[in-house]
Tab-separated table of C-alpha atoms in Angstrom:
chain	number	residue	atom	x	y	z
A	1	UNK	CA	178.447	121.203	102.736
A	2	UNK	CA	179.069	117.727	103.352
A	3	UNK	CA	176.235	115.623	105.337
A	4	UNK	CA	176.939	111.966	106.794
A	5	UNK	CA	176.965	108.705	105.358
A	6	UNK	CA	173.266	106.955	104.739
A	7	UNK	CA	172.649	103.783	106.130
A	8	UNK	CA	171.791	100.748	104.299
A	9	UNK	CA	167.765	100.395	104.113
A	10	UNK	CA	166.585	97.009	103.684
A	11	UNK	CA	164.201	96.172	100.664
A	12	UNK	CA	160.613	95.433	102.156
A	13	UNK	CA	158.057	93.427	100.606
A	14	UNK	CA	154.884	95.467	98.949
A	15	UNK	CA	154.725	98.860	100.000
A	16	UNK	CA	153.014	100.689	102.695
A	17	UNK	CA	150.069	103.289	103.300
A	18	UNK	CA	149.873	106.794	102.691
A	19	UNK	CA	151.067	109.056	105.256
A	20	UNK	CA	149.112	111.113	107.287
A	21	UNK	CA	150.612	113.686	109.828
A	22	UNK	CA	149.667	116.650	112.031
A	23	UNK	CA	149.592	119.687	110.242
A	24	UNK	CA	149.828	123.145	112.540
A	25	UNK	CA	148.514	125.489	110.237
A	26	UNK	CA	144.825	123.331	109.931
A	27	UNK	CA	145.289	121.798	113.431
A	28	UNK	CA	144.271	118.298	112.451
A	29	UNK	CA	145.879	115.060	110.908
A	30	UNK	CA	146.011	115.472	107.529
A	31	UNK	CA	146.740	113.100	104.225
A	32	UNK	CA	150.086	113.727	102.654
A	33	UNK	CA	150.520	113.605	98.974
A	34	UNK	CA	153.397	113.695	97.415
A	35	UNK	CA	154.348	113.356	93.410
A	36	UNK	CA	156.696	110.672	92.644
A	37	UNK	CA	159.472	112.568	95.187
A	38	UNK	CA	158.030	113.818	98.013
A	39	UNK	CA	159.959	116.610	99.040
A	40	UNK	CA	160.978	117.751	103.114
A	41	UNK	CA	162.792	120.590	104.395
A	42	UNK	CA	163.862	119.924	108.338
A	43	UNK	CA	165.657	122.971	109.990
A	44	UNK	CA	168.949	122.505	110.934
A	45	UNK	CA	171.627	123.233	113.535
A	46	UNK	CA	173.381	126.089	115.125
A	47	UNK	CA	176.516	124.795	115.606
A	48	UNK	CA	178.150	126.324	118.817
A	49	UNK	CA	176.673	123.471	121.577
A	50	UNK	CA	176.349	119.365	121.645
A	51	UNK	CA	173.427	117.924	120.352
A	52	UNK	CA	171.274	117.329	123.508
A	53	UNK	CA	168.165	114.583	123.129
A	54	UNK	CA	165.514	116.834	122.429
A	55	UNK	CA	167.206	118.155	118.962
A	56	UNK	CA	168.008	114.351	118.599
A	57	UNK	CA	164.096	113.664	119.329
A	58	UNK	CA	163.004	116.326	116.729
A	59	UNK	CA	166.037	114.798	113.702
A	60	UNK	CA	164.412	111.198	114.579
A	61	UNK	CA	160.487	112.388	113.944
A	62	UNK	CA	161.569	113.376	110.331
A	63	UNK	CA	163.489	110.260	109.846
A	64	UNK	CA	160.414	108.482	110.422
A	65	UNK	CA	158.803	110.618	107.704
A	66	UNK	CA	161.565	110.351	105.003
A	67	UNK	CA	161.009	106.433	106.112
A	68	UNK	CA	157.425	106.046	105.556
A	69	UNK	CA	157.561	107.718	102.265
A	70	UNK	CA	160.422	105.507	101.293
A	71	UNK	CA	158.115	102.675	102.148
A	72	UNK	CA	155.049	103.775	100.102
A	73	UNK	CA	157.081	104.067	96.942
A	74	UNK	CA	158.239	107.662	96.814
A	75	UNK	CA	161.973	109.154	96.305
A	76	UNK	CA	162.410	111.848	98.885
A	77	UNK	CA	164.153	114.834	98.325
A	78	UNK	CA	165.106	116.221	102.139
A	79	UNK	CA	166.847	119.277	102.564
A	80	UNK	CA	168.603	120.478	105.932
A	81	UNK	CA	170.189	123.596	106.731
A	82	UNK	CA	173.231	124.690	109.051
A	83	UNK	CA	173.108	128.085	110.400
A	84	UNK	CA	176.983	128.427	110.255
A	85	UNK	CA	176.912	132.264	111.438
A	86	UNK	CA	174.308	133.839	113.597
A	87	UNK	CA	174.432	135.039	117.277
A	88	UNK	CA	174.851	132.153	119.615
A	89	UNK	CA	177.310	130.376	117.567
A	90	UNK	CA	179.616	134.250	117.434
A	91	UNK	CA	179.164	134.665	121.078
A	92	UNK	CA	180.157	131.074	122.187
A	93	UNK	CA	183.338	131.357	120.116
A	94	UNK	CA	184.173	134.842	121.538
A	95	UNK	CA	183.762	133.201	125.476
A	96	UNK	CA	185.768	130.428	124.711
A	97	UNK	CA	188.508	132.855	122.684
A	98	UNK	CA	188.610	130.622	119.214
A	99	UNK	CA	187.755	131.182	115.390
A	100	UNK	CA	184.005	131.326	114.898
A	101	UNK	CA	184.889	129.827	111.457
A	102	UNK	CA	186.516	126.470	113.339
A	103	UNK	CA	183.917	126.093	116.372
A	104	UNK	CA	181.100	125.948	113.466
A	105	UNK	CA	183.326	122.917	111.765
A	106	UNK	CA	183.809	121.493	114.344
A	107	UNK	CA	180.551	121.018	116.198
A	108	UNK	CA	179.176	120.397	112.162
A	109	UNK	CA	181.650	117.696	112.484
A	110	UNK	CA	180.046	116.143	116.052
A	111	UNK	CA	176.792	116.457	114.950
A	112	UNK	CA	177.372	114.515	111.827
A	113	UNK	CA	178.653	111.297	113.961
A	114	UNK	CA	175.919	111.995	116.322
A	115	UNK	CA	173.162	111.204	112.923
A	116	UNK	CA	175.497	108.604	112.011
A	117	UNK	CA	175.329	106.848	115.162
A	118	UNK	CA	171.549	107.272	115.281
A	119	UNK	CA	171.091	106.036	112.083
A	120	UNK	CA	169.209	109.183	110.648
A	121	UNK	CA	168.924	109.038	106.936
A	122	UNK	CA	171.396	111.836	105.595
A	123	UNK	CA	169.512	115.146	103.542
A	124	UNK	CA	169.964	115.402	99.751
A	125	UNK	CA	171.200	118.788	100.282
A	126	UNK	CA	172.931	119.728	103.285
A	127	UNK	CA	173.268	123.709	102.757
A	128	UNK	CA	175.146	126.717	105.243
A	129	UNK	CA	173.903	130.173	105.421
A	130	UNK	CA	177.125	131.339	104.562
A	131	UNK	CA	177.333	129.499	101.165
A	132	UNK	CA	173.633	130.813	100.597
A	133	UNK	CA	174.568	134.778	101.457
A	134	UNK	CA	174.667	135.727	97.693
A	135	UNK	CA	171.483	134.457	97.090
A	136	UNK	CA	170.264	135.725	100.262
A	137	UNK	CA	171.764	139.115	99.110
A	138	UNK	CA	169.933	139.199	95.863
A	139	UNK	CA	166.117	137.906	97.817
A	140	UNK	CA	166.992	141.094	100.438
A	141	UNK	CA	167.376	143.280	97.432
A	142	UNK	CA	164.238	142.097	95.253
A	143	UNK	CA	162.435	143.123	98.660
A	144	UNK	CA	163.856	146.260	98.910
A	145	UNK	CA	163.272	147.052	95.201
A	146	UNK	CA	159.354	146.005	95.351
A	147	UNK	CA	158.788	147.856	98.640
A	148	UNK	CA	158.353	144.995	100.537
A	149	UNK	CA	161.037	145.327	103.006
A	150	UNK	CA	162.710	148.893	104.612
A	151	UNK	CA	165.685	150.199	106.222
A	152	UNK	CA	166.518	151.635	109.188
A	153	UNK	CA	166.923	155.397	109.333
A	154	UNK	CA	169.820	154.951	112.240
A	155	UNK	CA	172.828	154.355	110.476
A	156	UNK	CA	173.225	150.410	111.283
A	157	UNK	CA	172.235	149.211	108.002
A	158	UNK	CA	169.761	146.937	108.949
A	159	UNK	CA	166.756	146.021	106.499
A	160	UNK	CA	163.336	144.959	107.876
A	161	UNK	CA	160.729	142.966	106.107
A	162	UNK	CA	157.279	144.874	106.223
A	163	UNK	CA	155.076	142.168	107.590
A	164	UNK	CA	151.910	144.505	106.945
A	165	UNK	CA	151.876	143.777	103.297
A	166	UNK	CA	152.173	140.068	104.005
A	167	UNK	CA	148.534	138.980	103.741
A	168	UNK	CA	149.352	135.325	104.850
A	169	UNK	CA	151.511	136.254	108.157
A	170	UNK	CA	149.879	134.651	111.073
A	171	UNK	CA	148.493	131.765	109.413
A	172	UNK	CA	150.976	129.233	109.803
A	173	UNK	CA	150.967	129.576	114.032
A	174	UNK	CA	147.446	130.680	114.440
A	175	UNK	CA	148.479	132.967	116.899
A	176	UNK	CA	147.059	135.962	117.694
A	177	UNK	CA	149.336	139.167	117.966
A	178	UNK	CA	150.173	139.652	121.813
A	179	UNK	CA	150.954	136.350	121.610
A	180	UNK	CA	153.154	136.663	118.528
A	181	UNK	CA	154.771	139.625	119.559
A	182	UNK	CA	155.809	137.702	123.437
A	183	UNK	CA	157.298	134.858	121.580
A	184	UNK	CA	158.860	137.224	119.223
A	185	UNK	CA	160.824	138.790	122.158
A	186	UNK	CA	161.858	134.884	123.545
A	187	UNK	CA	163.146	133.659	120.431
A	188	UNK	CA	165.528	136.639	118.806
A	189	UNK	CA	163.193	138.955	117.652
A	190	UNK	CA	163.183	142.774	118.617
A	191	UNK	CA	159.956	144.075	118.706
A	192	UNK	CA	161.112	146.962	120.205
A	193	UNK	CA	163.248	148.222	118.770
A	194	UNK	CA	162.560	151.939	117.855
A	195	UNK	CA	161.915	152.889	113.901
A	196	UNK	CA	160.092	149.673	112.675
A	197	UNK	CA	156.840	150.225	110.988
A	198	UNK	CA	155.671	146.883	113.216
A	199	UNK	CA	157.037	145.505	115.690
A	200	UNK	CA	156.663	141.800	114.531
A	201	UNK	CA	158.676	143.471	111.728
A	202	UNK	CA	161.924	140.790	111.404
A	203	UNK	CA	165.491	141.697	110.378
A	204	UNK	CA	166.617	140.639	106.520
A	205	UNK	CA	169.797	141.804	106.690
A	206	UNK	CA	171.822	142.789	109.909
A	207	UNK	CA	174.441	145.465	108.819
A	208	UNK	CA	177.934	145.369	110.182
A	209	UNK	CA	178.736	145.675	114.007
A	210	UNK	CA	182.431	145.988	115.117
A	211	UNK	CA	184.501	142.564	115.383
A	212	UNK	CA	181.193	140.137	113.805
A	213	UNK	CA	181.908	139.416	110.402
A	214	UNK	CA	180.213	140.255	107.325
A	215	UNK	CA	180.189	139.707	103.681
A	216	UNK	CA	178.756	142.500	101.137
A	217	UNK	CA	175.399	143.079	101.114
A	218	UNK	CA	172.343	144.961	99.767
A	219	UNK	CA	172.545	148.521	98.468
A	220	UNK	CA	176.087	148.040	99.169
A	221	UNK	CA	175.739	147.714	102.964
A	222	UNK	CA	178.302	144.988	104.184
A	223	UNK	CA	176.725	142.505	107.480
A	224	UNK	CA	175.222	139.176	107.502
A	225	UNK	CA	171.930	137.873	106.998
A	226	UNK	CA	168.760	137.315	109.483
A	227	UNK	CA	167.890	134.242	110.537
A	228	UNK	CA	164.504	133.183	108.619
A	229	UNK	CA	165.662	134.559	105.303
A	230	UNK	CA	168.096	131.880	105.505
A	231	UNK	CA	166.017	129.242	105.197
A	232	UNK	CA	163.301	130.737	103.000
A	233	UNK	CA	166.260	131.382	100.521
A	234	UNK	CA	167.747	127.653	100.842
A	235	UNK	CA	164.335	125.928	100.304
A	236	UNK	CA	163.673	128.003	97.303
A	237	UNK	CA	167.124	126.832	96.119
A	238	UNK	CA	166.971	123.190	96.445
A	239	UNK	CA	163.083	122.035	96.328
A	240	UNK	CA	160.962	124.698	95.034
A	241	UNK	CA	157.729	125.984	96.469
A	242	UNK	CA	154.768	123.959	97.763
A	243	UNK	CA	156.964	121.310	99.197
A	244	UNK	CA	155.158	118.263	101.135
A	245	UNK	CA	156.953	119.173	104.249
A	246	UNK	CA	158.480	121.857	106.717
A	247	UNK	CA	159.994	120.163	109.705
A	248	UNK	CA	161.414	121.334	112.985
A	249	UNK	CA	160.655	121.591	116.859
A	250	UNK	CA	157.583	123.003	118.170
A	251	UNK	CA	159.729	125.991	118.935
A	252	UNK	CA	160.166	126.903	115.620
A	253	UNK	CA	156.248	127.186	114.944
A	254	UNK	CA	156.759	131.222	115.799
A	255	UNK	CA	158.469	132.950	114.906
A	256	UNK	CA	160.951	131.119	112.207
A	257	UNK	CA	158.924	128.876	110.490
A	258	UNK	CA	156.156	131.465	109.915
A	259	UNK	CA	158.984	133.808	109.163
A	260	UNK	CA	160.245	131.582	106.853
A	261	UNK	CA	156.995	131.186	105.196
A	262	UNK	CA	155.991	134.931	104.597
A	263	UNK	CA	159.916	135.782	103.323
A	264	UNK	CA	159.765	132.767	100.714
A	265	UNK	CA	155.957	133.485	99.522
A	266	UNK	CA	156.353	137.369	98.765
A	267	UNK	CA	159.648	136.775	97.085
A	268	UNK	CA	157.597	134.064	94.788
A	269	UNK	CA	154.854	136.275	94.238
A	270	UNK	CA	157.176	139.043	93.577
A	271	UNK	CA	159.412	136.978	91.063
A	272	UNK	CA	157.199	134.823	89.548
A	273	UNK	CA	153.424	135.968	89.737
A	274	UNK	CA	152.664	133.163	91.510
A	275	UNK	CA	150.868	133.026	95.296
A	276	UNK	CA	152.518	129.367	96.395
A	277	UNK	CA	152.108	128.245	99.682
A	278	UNK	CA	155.602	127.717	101.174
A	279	UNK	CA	154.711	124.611	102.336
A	280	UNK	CA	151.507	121.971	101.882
A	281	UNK	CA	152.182	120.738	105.826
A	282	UNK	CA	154.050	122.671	108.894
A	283	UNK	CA	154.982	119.579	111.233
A	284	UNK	CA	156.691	119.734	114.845
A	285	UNK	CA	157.875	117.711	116.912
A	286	UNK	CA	157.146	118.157	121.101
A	287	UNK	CA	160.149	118.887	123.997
A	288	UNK	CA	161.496	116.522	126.050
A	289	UNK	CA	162.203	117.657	129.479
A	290	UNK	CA	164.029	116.545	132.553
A	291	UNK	CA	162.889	116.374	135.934
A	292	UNK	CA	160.161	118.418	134.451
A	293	UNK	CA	161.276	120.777	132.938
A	294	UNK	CA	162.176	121.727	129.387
A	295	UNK	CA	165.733	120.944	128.053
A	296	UNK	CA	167.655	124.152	127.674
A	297	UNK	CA	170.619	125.383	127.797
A	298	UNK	CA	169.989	128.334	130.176
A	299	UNK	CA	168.355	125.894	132.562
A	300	UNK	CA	171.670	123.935	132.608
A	301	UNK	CA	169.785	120.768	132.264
A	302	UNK	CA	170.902	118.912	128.760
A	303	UNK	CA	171.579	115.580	128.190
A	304	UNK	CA	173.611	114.997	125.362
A	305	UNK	CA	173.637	112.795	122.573
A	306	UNK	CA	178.002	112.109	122.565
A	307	UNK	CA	177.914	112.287	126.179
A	308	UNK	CA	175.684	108.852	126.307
A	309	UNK	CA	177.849	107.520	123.633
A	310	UNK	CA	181.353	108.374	125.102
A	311	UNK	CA	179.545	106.243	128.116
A	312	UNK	CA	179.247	103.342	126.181
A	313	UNK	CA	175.132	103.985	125.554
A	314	UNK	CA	173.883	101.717	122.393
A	315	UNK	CA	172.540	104.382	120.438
A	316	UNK	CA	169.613	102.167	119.169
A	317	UNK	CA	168.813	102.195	122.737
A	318	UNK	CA	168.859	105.583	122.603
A	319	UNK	CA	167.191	105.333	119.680
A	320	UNK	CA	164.479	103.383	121.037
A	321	UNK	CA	164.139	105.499	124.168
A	322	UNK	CA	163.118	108.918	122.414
A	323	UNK	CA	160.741	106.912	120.142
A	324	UNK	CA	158.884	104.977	122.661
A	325	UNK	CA	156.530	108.006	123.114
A	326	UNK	CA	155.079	110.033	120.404
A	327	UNK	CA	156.652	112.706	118.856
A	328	UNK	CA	153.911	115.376	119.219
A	329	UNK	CA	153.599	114.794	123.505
A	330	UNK	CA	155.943	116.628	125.336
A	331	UNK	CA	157.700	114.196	127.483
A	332	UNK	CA	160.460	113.874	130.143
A	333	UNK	CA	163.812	111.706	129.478
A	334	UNK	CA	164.531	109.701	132.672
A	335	UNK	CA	167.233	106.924	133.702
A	336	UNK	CA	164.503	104.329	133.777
A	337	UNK	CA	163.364	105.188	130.171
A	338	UNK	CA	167.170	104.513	128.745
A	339	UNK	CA	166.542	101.222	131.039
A	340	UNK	CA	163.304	99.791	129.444
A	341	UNK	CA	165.304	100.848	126.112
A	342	UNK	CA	168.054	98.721	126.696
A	343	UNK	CA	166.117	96.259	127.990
A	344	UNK	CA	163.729	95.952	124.871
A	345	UNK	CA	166.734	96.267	122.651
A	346	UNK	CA	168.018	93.041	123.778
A	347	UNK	CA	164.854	91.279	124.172
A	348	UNK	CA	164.355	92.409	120.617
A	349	UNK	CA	167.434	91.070	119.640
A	350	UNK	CA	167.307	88.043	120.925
A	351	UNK	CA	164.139	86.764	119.170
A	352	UNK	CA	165.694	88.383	115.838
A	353	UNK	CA	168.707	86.282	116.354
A	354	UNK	CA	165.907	83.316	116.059
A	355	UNK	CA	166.150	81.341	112.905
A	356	UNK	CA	162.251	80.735	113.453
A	357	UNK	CA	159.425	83.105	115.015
A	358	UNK	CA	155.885	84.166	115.190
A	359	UNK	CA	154.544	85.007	111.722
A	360	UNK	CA	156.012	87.966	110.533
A	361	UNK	CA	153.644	89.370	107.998
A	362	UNK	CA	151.247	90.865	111.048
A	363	UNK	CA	154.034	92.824	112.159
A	364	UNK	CA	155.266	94.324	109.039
A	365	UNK	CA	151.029	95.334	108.174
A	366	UNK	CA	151.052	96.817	111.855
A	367	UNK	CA	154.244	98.866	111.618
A	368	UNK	CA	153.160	100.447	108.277
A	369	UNK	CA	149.974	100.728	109.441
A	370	UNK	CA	150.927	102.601	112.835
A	371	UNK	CA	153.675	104.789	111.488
A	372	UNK	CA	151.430	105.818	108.460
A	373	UNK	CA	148.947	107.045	111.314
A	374	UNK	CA	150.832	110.156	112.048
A	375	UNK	CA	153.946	108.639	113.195
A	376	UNK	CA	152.489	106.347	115.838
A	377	UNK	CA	155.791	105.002	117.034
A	378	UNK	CA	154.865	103.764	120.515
A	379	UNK	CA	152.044	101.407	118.704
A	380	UNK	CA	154.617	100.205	116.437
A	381	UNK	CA	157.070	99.335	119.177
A	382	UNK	CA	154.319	97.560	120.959
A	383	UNK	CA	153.571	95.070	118.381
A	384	UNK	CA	157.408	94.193	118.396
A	385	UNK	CA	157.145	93.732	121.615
A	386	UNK	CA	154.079	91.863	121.159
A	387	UNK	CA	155.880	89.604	118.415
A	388	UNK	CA	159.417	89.257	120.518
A	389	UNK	CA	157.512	87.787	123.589
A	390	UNK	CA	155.642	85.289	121.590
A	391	UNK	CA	158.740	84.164	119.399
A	392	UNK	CA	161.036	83.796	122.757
A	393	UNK	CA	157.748	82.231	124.909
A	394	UNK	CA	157.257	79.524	122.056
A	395	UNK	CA	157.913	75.946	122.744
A	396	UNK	CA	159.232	72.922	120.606
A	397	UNK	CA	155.435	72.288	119.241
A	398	UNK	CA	154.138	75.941	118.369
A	399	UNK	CA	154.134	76.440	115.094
A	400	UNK	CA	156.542	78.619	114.345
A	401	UNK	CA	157.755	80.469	110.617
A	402	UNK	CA	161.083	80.079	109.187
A	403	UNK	CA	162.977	82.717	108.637
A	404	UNK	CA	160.198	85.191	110.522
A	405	UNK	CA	162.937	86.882	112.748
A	406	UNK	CA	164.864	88.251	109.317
A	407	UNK	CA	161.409	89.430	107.985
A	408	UNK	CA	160.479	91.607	111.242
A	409	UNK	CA	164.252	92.764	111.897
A	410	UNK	CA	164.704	94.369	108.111
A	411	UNK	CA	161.243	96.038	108.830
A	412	UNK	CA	162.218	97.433	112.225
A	413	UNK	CA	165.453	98.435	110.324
A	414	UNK	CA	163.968	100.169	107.333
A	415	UNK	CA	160.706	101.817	109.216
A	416	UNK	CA	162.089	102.271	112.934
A	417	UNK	CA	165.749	103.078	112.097
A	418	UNK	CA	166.895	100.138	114.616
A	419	UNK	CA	169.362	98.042	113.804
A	420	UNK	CA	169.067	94.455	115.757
A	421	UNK	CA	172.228	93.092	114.913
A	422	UNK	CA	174.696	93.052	117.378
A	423	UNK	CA	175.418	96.008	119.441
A	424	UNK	CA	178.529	97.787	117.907
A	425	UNK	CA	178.841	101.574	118.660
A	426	UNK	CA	181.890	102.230	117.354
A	427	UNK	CA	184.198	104.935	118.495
A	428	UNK	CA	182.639	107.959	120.660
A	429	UNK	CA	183.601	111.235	121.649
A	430	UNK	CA	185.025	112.455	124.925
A	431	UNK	CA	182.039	112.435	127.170
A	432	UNK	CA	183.913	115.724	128.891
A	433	UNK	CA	183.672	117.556	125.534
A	434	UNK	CA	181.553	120.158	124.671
A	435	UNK	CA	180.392	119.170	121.368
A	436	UNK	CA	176.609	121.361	118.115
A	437	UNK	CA	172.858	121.978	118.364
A	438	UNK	CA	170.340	122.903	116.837
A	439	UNK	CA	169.171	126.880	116.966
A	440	UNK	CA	167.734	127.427	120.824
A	441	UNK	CA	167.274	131.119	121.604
């Protein structure tokens, strides 16, 4: 599967820090350390909706990160996933009465332009679950043959994965089991249904159910795959075990990425011997609400990504907006937010457009140094701020540095993602469309 075109990343002087980030499993800040590639899986989209700002705020955190590591010298190896078949995305095409096959390409399509327009780096390997079903098929069946995983006694087909013999399963959330079990329920799970062993048992294989397709599956049983086994079996694919990274929204903490986790480390252990973490860091990225309240899609309440670009929105304003606070704090999006963004975007621009400013060395330090500390985006904006008031408050006898403004606009460019040359959009969708998002149960 195709993803979008990269931007250009200016060459920096030196390099920058180490980065440290939030991990969920330890519940502290902890030192990344990657080899010579440091290597990031971000979960990706379910393409049936638009991309509304809190997906956009979660794809802009791990842009950061792929940044950062750029900065301190390390290739990065990033690897996103589409969920290309799966519940919402069937249903939504069914309501509207098209091919689920075309409303998947299609909303793929929007969501590319969407990254493009934001400037997100692109992932190494862009992957569908329905490219990844015979591999999938096999992982279901090594289950099955080591006892790991069951199936259902009721005619349906459907295989289970037997989360008893999983000695790791909780650790990634922390969570204890009513709590599991309630989240379970929110987010897709069925715990329960009747002839499970457990009910935090999750589905590996969903057999075939009149007019959803299906492709051939284990022990012969045609259907399509669960959810979490997708990306367990995609990582495992592209970048190994014991990656640096595993990205997503603070949603995804139970029950996928732990999900993910226990699928991908029994199927190691199983194949190879080995007992590999799945990851060395879970990281997640906080909601952003609106009057309040959480985004979602049942509350009716989304603001979307190709809707403020068919208006004519800058989207390194938007940009600029969902970065001025941090990405762990849940936080609300509001008109005056987009208006301090625009606001700052030009102010920004105008002392880049400078051919002289306030020395720009203290602002590249501070931006590594901030974004190094676990992402601390809001700091970094405020010494460009900082910097952009002095070089446009400066008179014909401060002493000023040539050539400053370049310096401090290619490192807002390569760490922040913002481009400060002149504002040009470029063509945008119908704002009345209905364009993909990532998975929301």
């Amino acid at each position: 599967m195709l993803a979008w075109p990269a931007p250009l990343l200016p060459t920096l002087p030196g390099t920058g820090p180490a980065l440290r980030l939030h991990d969920t499993a330890r519940g502290e800040v902890v030192a990344t350390n990657p080899g010579t590639t440091a290597r990031m899986y971000v979960c990706g989209i379910t393409p049936y909706d638009a991309t509304h700002l809190g997906h956009a705020a979660t794809y802009l955190a791990f842009d950061l990160v792929n940044r950062v590591w750029r900065d301190a010298g390390h290739a990065v190896h990033h690897v996103q996933n589409v969920t290309d078949v799966d519940d919402p995305l069937l249903e939504r095409a069914e309501r509207d009465g098209e091919d689920w096959v075309v409303l998947g390409m299609r909303e793929t399509a929007l969501f590319r332009e969407d990254m493009t327009a934001l400037r997100v780096l692109p992932p190494d390997d862009y992957v569908g679950a329905v490219e990844s079903i015979p591999r999938i098929v096999a992982h279901v069946e090594t289950l099955l043959d080591e006892g790991l995983a069951y199936g259902l006694d009721d005619g349906t087909g459907d295989v289970y994965h037997d989360v008893a013999q999983a000695p790791g399963f909780g650790a990634e959330s922390g969570y204890d089991e009513a709590t599991m079990v309630e989240l379970f329920a929110e987010r897709g799970g069925d715990p329960d249904r009747p002839g499970k062993r457990n009910r935090l048992d999750p589905v590996l294989w969903r057999g075939q159910r009149p007019g959803e397709p299906s492709w051939p599956g284990p022990r012969g049983v045609a259907g399509r795959p669960g959810w979490h086994i997708e990306c367990a079996t995609i990582a495992l694919a592209t970048i190994g075990m014991g990656f640096d990274v595993q990205g997503g929204g603070s949603d995804l903490v139970f029950p996928h990425h732990e999900y993910s986790a226990v699928h991908a480390e029994a199927l190691t252990a199983t194949m190879t011997g080995e007992k590999l973490p799945f990851a060395q860091a879970y990281v997640h990225a906080a909601m952003i609400g609106l009057d309040g309240e959480k985004m979602s899609k049942s509350r009716g309440n989304l603001v979307f990504v190709s809707k403020l670009r068919g208006e004519g929105v800058d989207p390194m304003a938007i940009r600029l907006a969902l970065l001025s606070g941090h990405y762990r704090t849940d936080r609300s999006w509001t008109p005056d937010l987009l208006d301090t963004a625009r606001e700052r975007l030009a102010t920004w621009r105008r002392a880049g457009a400078r051919p002289a400013g306030a020395p720009a060395a203290p602002v590249l330090q501070g931006l590594r140094e901030r974004l190094a500390d676990d992402l601390d985006s809001p700091g970094a904006i405020a010494l460009v701020d900082a910097w952009a008031a002095r070089t446009l408050a400066a008179g014909p006898d401060d002493d000023l540095e040539d050539g400053a403004p370049t310096i401090v606009g290619d490192a807002v460019d390569a760490l922040l993602g913002v481009d400060l040359g002149p504002c040009a959009p470029g063509p945008a969708p119908d704002p009345g469309g209905e364009p993909a998002a990532p998975r929301e149960r």
